[in-house]
Amino acid sequence: MKKTIKRTFRVSKYVIYKETLVDYKEHFWSFLGAFFGIGIIAFIQSHTLTETENIFLIGSFGASSVLIYGAIQSPLAQPRNLIGGHVLSALVGVTVYQFVPDIIWLSAPLAVAFSIVLMQYTKTLHPPGGATALIAVSSTGKIPELGYWYVLSPVLSGCIILLLVALFFNNITPNRSYPNHSMFKKLLKKRHTHHLK
């Protein structure tokens, strides 16, 4: 028991130390990724949609940006989780809203709870997905009117934009590698060694 406590303390100390290191290059690339990812979505929203239809940029994309640009090694930040988590949660949110549209005290917890379980079951856990489900049941105006179109746009289309930007900015230097999948890492390693020759 004592060994377990000591080991847990050592691991926790190391994780806290690693998370609080100031790596200015890492922060720079995280900033650029988030700026361009959210910026492209916001630009599309402000230039192609009328003011009454401004729903391309949803709040849960901000939380996704923290993961896919700032915590790129996290299992929760991987492409499968980003897209699967948001899309499945959006489907759950819209479905719950179809059945329980006017009882927010019931629809909100049902949407979030079902989305968590579905993400766990499909191994696509992505915390901002819970917010995506909640937005589907708690928003007023255009989002409820979209119905299942909400899943395609803004959710899926926005996720694809965030992912493409993440693939670019998270692999721009040899020190960053995204996604955290061994096959993709090997491909990137070959690319970087080829450029160095």
CSV table of C-alpha atoms in Angstrom, one decimal:
chain,number,residue,atom,x,y,z
A,1,MET,CA,0.0,0.0,0.0
A,2,LYS,CA,2.8,2.4,0.9
A,3,LYS,CA,4.6,1.6,-2.4
A,4,THR,CA,1.4,2.4,-4.3
A,5,ILE,CA,1.0,5.7,-2.6
A,6,LYS,CA,4.6,6.7,-3.1
A,7,ARG,CA,4.4,5.7,-6.8
A,8,THR,CA,1.2,7.5,-7.3
A,9,PHE,CA,2.7,10.6,-5.7
A,10,ARG,CA,5.8,10.4,-7.9
A,11,VAL,CA,3.7,10.0,-11.1
A,12,SER,CA,1.4,12.9,-10.1
A,13,LYS,CA,4.4,15.1,-9.4
A,14,TYR,CA,5.9,14.3,-12.8
A,15,VAL,CA,2.7,14.9,-14.6
A,16,ILE,CA,2.2,18.3,-12.9
A,17,TYR,CA,5.8,19.2,-13.6
A,18,LYS,CA,5.4,18.3,-17.3
A,19,GLU,CA,2.1,20.1,-17.6
A,20,THR,CA,3.5,23.3,-16.1
A,21,LEU,CA,6.7,23.5,-18.2
A,22,VAL,CA,6.8,26.6,-20.3
A,23,ASP,CA,7.6,25.6,-23.9
A,24,TYR,CA,7.2,28.8,-25.9
A,25,LYS,CA,7.4,26.9,-29.2
A,26,GLU,CA,4.6,24.5,-28.2
A,27,HIS,CA,2.5,27.5,-27.1
A,28,PHE,CA,3.1,29.3,-30.3
A,29,TRP,CA,1.9,26.3,-32.5
A,30,SER,CA,-1.1,25.7,-30.2
A,31,PHE,CA,-2.0,29.4,-30.5
A,32,LEU,CA,-1.7,29.4,-34.3
A,33,GLY,CA,-3.7,26.1,-34.7
A,34,ALA,CA,-6.5,27.4,-32.4
A,35,PHE,CA,-6.5,30.8,-34.1
A,36,PHE,CA,-6.8,29.5,-37.6
A,37,GLY,CA,-9.2,26.6,-36.7
A,38,ILE,CA,-11.7,28.8,-35.0
A,39,GLY,CA,-10.9,31.7,-37.3
A,40,ILE,CA,-11.8,29.8,-40.5
A,41,ILE,CA,-15.1,28.7,-39.0
A,42,ALA,CA,-15.9,32.2,-37.7
A,43,PHE,CA,-14.9,33.7,-41.1
A,44,ILE,CA,-17.2,31.3,-43.0
A,45,GLN,CA,-20.0,32.1,-40.5
A,46,SER,CA,-19.6,35.9,-40.8
A,47,HIS,CA,-19.2,36.0,-44.6
A,48,THR,CA,-21.5,33.3,-46.0
A,49,LEU,CA,-24.4,33.2,-43.5
A,50,THR,CA,-26.9,36.0,-42.8
A,51,GLU,CA,-27.1,37.4,-39.3
A,52,THR,CA,-30.2,35.3,-38.6
A,53,GLU,CA,-28.5,32.1,-39.5
A,54,ASN,CA,-25.2,32.6,-37.6
A,55,ILE,CA,-24.9,29.1,-36.2
A,56,PHE,CA,-21.8,27.7,-37.9
A,57,LEU,CA,-19.6,28.4,-34.9
A,58,ILE,CA,-20.8,26.5,-31.8
A,59,GLY,CA,-19.4,26.8,-28.3
A,60,SER,CA,-18.2,23.2,-28.1
A,61,PHE,CA,-15.6,23.9,-30.8
A,62,GLY,CA,-13.7,26.1,-28.4
A,63,ALA,CA,-13.3,23.2,-26.0
A,64,SER,CA,-12.3,20.9,-28.8
A,65,SER,CA,-9.6,23.4,-29.8
A,66,VAL,CA,-8.1,23.1,-26.3
A,67,LEU,CA,-7.7,19.4,-26.8
A,68,ILE,CA,-6.7,19.2,-30.5
A,69,TYR,CA,-4.3,22.1,-30.5
A,70,GLY,CA,-3.1,22.2,-26.8
A,71,ALA,CA,-3.2,18.6,-25.7
A,72,ILE,CA,-2.4,16.8,-28.9
A,73,GLN,CA,-1.1,13.6,-27.3
A,74,SER,CA,-4.3,13.1,-25.3
A,75,PRO,CA,-6.4,10.1,-26.4
A,76,LEU,CA,-9.5,12.4,-26.1
A,77,ALA,CA,-7.9,14.7,-28.8
A,78,GLN,CA,-7.5,12.1,-31.6
A,79,PRO,CA,-9.4,12.5,-34.9
A,80,ARG,CA,-11.7,9.5,-34.1
A,81,ASN,CA,-12.7,11.1,-30.8
A,82,LEU,CA,-13.1,14.6,-32.3
A,83,ILE,CA,-15.3,13.7,-35.1
A,84,GLY,CA,-17.0,10.6,-33.6
A,85,GLY,CA,-17.6,12.3,-30.3
A,86,HIS,CA,-19.2,15.4,-31.8
A,87,VAL,CA,-21.3,13.7,-34.5
A,88,LEU,CA,-22.7,11.0,-32.2
A,89,SER,CA,-23.4,13.6,-29.5
A,90,ALA,CA,-25.2,15.8,-32.0
A,91,LEU,CA,-27.3,12.8,-33.2
A,92,VAL,CA,-28.2,12.1,-29.6
A,93,GLY,CA,-29.0,15.7,-28.8
A,94,VAL,CA,-31.3,16.1,-31.8
A,95,THR,CA,-33.0,12.8,-31.2
A,96,VAL,CA,-33.7,13.7,-27.5
A,97,TYR,CA,-35.0,17.1,-28.6
A,98,GLN,CA,-37.4,15.4,-31.1
A,99,PHE,CA,-38.9,13.3,-28.3
A,100,VAL,CA,-38.7,15.8,-25.4
A,101,PRO,CA,-38.7,19.3,-26.9
A,102,ASP,CA,-40.2,21.4,-24.2
A,103,ILE,CA,-39.0,19.9,-20.9
A,104,ILE,CA,-35.4,21.2,-20.5
A,105,TRP,CA,-34.9,19.7,-17.1
A,106,LEU,CA,-35.4,16.3,-18.7
A,107,SER,CA,-34.0,16.8,-22.2
A,108,ALA,CA,-30.7,18.4,-21.1
A,109,PRO,CA,-29.6,15.7,-18.7
A,110,LEU,CA,-30.8,12.9,-21.1
A,111,ALA,CA,-28.9,14.3,-24.0
A,112,VAL,CA,-25.6,14.7,-22.1
A,113,ALA,CA,-25.9,11.3,-20.3
A,114,PHE,CA,-26.8,9.4,-23.4
A,115,SER,CA,-24.0,11.1,-25.4
A,116,ILE,CA,-21.5,10.1,-22.8
A,117,VAL,CA,-22.5,6.5,-22.8
A,118,LEU,CA,-22.6,6.3,-26.6
A,119,MET,CA,-19.1,7.9,-26.8
A,120,GLN,CA,-17.8,5.4,-24.2
A,121,TYR,CA,-19.4,2.5,-26.0
A,122,THR,CA,-18.0,3.5,-29.4
A,123,LYS,CA,-14.6,4.5,-27.9
A,124,THR,CA,-15.0,8.1,-29.2
A,125,LEU,CA,-15.0,9.9,-25.9
A,126,HIS,CA,-14.5,13.6,-26.5
A,127,PRO,CA,-15.6,15.9,-23.6
A,128,PRO,CA,-16.8,18.8,-25.8
A,129,GLY,CA,-19.3,16.3,-27.3
A,130,GLY,CA,-21.4,16.6,-24.2
A,131,ALA,CA,-21.7,20.3,-25.0
A,132,THR,CA,-22.7,19.6,-28.5
A,133,ALA,CA,-25.5,17.4,-27.3
A,134,LEU,CA,-26.5,20.1,-24.8
A,135,ILE,CA,-26.5,22.8,-27.5
A,136,ALA,CA,-29.0,20.7,-29.6
A,137,VAL,CA,-31.6,20.6,-26.8
A,138,SER,CA,-31.0,24.0,-25.1
A,139,SER,CA,-30.6,26.4,-28.0
A,140,THR,CA,-33.4,28.6,-29.3
A,141,GLY,CA,-33.9,29.9,-32.8
A,142,LYS,CA,-32.2,28.2,-35.8
A,143,ILE,CA,-30.5,25.2,-34.2
A,144,PRO,CA,-33.8,23.4,-33.2
A,145,GLU,CA,-35.2,24.2,-36.6
A,146,LEU,CA,-32.3,22.4,-38.3
A,147,GLY,CA,-33.2,19.1,-36.9
A,148,TYR,CA,-30.8,16.4,-38.1
A,149,TRP,CA,-29.1,18.9,-40.4
A,150,TYR,CA,-27.4,20.2,-37.2
A,151,VAL,CA,-25.3,17.0,-37.3
A,152,LEU,CA,-23.9,17.8,-40.8
A,153,SER,CA,-23.6,21.5,-40.4
A,154,PRO,CA,-22.4,23.0,-38.1
A,155,VAL,CA,-21.1,19.9,-36.3
A,156,LEU,CA,-19.5,17.6,-38.9
A,157,SER,CA,-18.4,20.4,-41.2
A,158,GLY,CA,-16.9,22.4,-38.3
A,159,CYS,CA,-15.1,19.3,-37.0
A,160,ILE,CA,-13.5,18.6,-40.4
A,161,ILE,CA,-12.2,22.2,-40.6
A,162,LEU,CA,-10.7,21.9,-37.1
A,163,LEU,CA,-9.2,18.5,-37.9
A,164,LEU,CA,-7.6,19.7,-41.2
A,165,VAL,CA,-6.0,22.7,-39.4
A,166,ALA,CA,-4.8,20.4,-36.6
A,167,LEU,CA,-3.2,18.0,-39.1
A,168,PHE,CA,-1.3,21.0,-40.6
A,169,PHE,CA,-0.2,22.9,-37.5
A,170,ASN,CA,0.4,19.9,-35.3
A,171,ASN,CA,2.8,18.3,-37.8
A,172,ILE,CA,4.6,21.4,-39.0
A,173,THR,CA,7.7,20.7,-36.8
A,174,PRO,CA,9.4,17.3,-36.1
A,175,ASN,CA,8.6,17.9,-32.3
A,176,ARG,CA,4.9,17.7,-32.8
A,177,SER,CA,3.0,14.7,-34.1
A,178,TYR,CA,-0.7,14.3,-34.5
A,179,PRO,CA,-2.7,12.1,-34.5
A,180,ASN,CA,-1.2,9.9,-31.9
A,181,HIS,CA,-1.4,6.7,-33.9
A,182,SER,CA,1.7,4.5,-34.6
A,183,MET,CA,1.0,4.1,-38.3
A,184,PHE,CA,0.7,7.9,-38.8
A,185,LYS,CA,3.8,8.6,-36.6
A,186,LYS,CA,5.9,6.3,-38.8
A,187,LEU,CA,4.6,8.1,-41.9
A,188,LEU,CA,5.5,11.5,-40.4
A,189,LYS,CA,8.9,10.2,-39.3
A,190,LYS,CA,9.7,9.1,-42.8
A,191,ARG,CA,8.6,12.5,-44.2
A,192,HIS,CA,10.8,14.4,-41.7
A,193,THR,CA,13.9,12.3,-42.3
A,194,HIS,CA,13.4,12.6,-46.1
A,195,HIS,CA,13.3,16.4,-45.8
A,196,LEU,CA,16.5,16.4,-43.6
A,197,LYS,CA,18.5,14.5,-46.3
